[in-house]
Amino acid sequence: MLRQLPPVFWTVPYVGSRFPGSSAVADRPGLEAGANCQLFAYEVLRHVGLTPPDLRSSELWADTESTTRVAVARPLDLMLFNADDEAHGAHVGVWVDGGRVLHLCAEVGRPVVWEMGEFAARRRYRVLIGIKRVVGSPHPHPHGEEGVPGL
């Protein structure tokens, strides 16, 4: 999946004000002007043919129309992390494979792939809220059902 991403995906700057539904994104759609974690994750999924909803973290976690909660991550599932078990303000990344998550965070400033342990080692990301899978779109299964157990 990582090889499918054009080089532009790897240079997206973190811009917290560019989140789904913001006027900044409405005025200048796409990733060129930067993104927050949600916008970046959704654009990655759109690039590979999935259709995630434009929701903030707590809305994404509550959503049952476009996504479903799953117990084990597969490539292209959305991962939600926070300092506690609250979905409000949760950080969103994309499960890659083998315990790795592609995400965009202020700490790094550019897209990066972290192992699950790197999230657990940081206070603001130490809790895996859960895993969401986009429904209604084809979902690739290059590695079968292997992944990380959810809640």
Short mmCIF file of C-alpha atoms in Angstrom, two decimals:
data_model
loop_
_atom_site.label_atom_id
_atom_site.label_comp_id
_atom_site.label_asym_id
_atom_site.label_seq_id
_atom_site.Cartn_x
_atom_site.Cartn_y
_atom_site.Cartn_z
CA MET A 1 0.00 0.00 0.00
CA LEU A 2 2.80 2.44 0.81
CA ARG A 3 4.30 1.97 -2.65
CA GLN A 4 0.97 3.00 -4.22
CA LEU A 5 1.22 6.47 -2.73
CA PRO A 6 2.65 9.17 -5.00
CA PRO A 7 5.60 11.18 -3.63
CA VAL A 8 3.31 14.15 -2.85
CA PHE A 9 1.73 12.15 -0.01
CA TRP A 10 5.09 12.00 1.78
CA THR A 11 5.61 15.77 1.79
CA VAL A 12 2.24 16.90 3.17
CA PRO A 13 2.82 19.32 6.05
CA TYR A 14 0.81 19.01 9.25
CA VAL A 15 -1.65 21.92 9.47
CA GLY A 16 -4.09 21.53 12.34
CA SER A 17 -6.64 23.97 10.90
CA ARG A 18 -7.07 21.80 7.78
CA PHE A 19 -9.53 19.20 9.03
CA PRO A 20 -12.62 17.63 7.39
CA GLY A 21 -15.40 20.21 7.17
CA SER A 22 -13.18 23.23 7.82
CA SER A 23 -13.48 26.37 5.71
CA ALA A 24 -9.75 26.05 4.92
CA VAL A 25 -10.39 22.70 3.23
CA ALA A 26 -13.57 23.94 1.52
CA ASP A 27 -11.62 26.87 0.08
CA ARG A 28 -8.60 24.75 -0.96
CA PRO A 29 -9.42 21.02 -1.15
CA GLY A 30 -6.66 18.43 -1.31
CA LEU A 31 -3.41 17.99 0.54
CA GLU A 32 -1.17 20.62 -1.08
CA ALA A 33 -1.90 23.23 1.60
CA GLY A 34 -1.44 20.68 4.39
CA ALA A 35 -3.73 18.52 6.49
CA ASN A 36 -4.49 17.30 9.95
CA CYS A 37 -4.42 13.57 10.75
CA GLN A 38 -8.01 12.89 9.70
CA LEU A 39 -7.86 14.68 6.37
CA PHE A 40 -4.56 12.96 5.55
CA ALA A 41 -5.87 9.48 6.45
CA TYR A 42 -9.05 9.96 4.41
CA GLU A 43 -7.11 11.16 1.36
CA VAL A 44 -4.86 8.08 1.56
CA LEU A 45 -7.96 5.86 1.54
CA ARG A 46 -9.51 7.82 -1.33
CA HIS A 47 -6.32 7.44 -3.34
CA VAL A 48 -6.70 3.64 -3.22
CA GLY A 49 -10.41 3.71 -4.08
CA LEU A 50 -12.15 3.71 -0.69
CA THR A 51 -14.76 6.32 0.24
CA PRO A 52 -14.37 7.36 3.88
CA PRO A 53 -16.77 9.94 5.32
CA ASP A 54 -15.44 13.42 6.15
CA LEU A 55 -15.88 13.12 9.90
CA ARG A 56 -14.01 14.33 12.97
CA SER A 57 -12.67 11.67 15.34
CA SER A 58 -15.63 11.33 17.69
CA GLU A 59 -18.07 11.37 14.76
CA LEU A 60 -15.98 8.71 13.01
CA TRP A 61 -16.00 6.51 16.12
CA ALA A 62 -19.79 6.87 16.46
CA ASP A 63 -20.50 6.38 12.73
CA THR A 64 -22.28 3.17 11.70
CA GLU A 65 -23.35 4.19 8.19
CA SER A 66 -20.01 4.48 6.38
CA THR A 67 -17.70 2.61 8.76
CA THR A 68 -17.81 -0.30 11.14
CA ARG A 69 -15.83 -1.14 14.26
CA VAL A 70 -13.62 -4.18 13.92
CA ALA A 71 -11.62 -6.22 16.40
CA VAL A 72 -8.58 -6.94 14.22
CA ALA A 73 -6.94 -4.44 11.87
CA ARG A 74 -6.38 -5.08 8.17
CA PRO A 75 -4.50 -2.86 5.74
CA LEU A 76 -6.37 0.41 5.11
CA ASP A 77 -8.34 0.32 8.37
CA LEU A 78 -8.49 3.55 10.37
CA MET A 79 -6.82 3.50 13.79
CA LEU A 80 -7.90 5.94 16.52
CA PHE A 81 -5.48 6.83 19.35
CA ASN A 82 -5.71 9.20 22.31
CA ALA A 83 -4.29 9.85 25.77
CA ASP A 84 -7.42 8.30 27.27
CA ASP A 85 -10.38 6.26 26.04
CA GLU A 86 -12.26 9.29 24.65
CA ALA A 87 -12.80 9.43 20.89
CA HIS A 88 -13.16 13.23 20.97
CA GLY A 89 -9.90 14.67 19.66
CA ALA A 90 -8.47 11.23 18.86
CA HIS A 91 -5.57 10.93 16.46
CA VAL A 92 -6.33 8.99 13.24
CA GLY A 93 -3.93 6.88 11.20
CA VAL A 94 -4.09 4.17 8.53
CA TRP A 95 -3.10 0.57 9.34
CA VAL A 96 -0.43 -0.55 6.89
CA ASP A 97 0.62 -4.06 7.95
CA GLY A 98 2.69 -5.91 10.52
CA GLY A 99 1.95 -3.51 13.36
CA ARG A 100 2.64 -0.34 11.37
CA VAL A 101 0.46 2.75 11.00
CA LEU A 102 0.82 5.56 8.45
CA HIS A 103 -0.17 8.91 9.94
CA LEU A 104 0.42 12.65 10.00
CA CYS A 105 1.04 14.31 13.36
CA ALA A 106 2.18 17.70 14.62
CA GLU A 107 5.08 16.08 16.49
CA VAL A 108 6.78 14.99 13.26
CA GLY A 109 5.23 17.52 10.87
CA ARG A 110 5.21 15.18 7.84
CA PRO A 111 3.69 11.73 7.14
CA VAL A 112 5.44 8.91 8.94
CA VAL A 113 5.00 5.19 9.60
CA TRP A 114 5.19 4.14 13.25
CA GLU A 115 5.12 0.75 14.91
CA MET A 116 2.30 0.30 17.45
CA GLY A 117 4.84 0.54 20.27
CA GLU A 118 5.74 4.07 19.20
CA PHE A 119 2.14 5.16 19.84
CA ALA A 120 2.03 3.37 23.20
CA ALA A 121 5.25 5.12 24.26
CA ARG A 122 3.70 8.58 23.82
CA ARG A 123 1.23 9.89 26.38
CA ARG A 124 -1.00 11.58 23.80
CA TYR A 125 -1.35 8.36 21.72
CA ARG A 126 -0.99 5.64 24.34
CA VAL A 127 -4.60 4.38 24.18
CA LEU A 128 -5.90 2.61 21.09
CA ILE A 129 -9.52 3.76 21.07
CA GLY A 130 -10.29 1.25 18.33
CA ILE A 131 -10.30 0.33 14.67
CA LYS A 132 -12.76 1.45 12.00
CA ARG A 133 -13.20 -0.07 8.55
CA VAL A 134 -14.78 1.79 5.66
CA VAL A 135 -17.81 -0.12 4.35
CA GLY A 136 -19.45 -0.09 0.94
CA SER A 137 -16.12 -0.07 -0.89
CA PRO A 138 -13.85 -2.89 -1.95
CA HIS A 139 -11.33 -3.62 0.80
CA PRO A 140 -8.05 -5.26 -0.20
CA HIS A 141 -6.89 -8.27 1.76
CA PRO A 142 -3.22 -8.60 0.81
CA HIS A 143 -2.29 -9.99 4.21
CA GLY A 144 -5.45 -11.84 5.09
CA GLU A 145 -6.90 -11.10 8.52
CA GLU A 146 -3.62 -10.54 10.31
CA GLY A 147 -3.39 -7.35 12.27
CA VAL A 148 -3.63 -6.02 15.77
CA PRO A 149 -6.45 -6.90 18.11
CA GLY A 150 -8.67 -3.94 18.88
CA LEU A 151 -10.47 -3.34 22.13
#
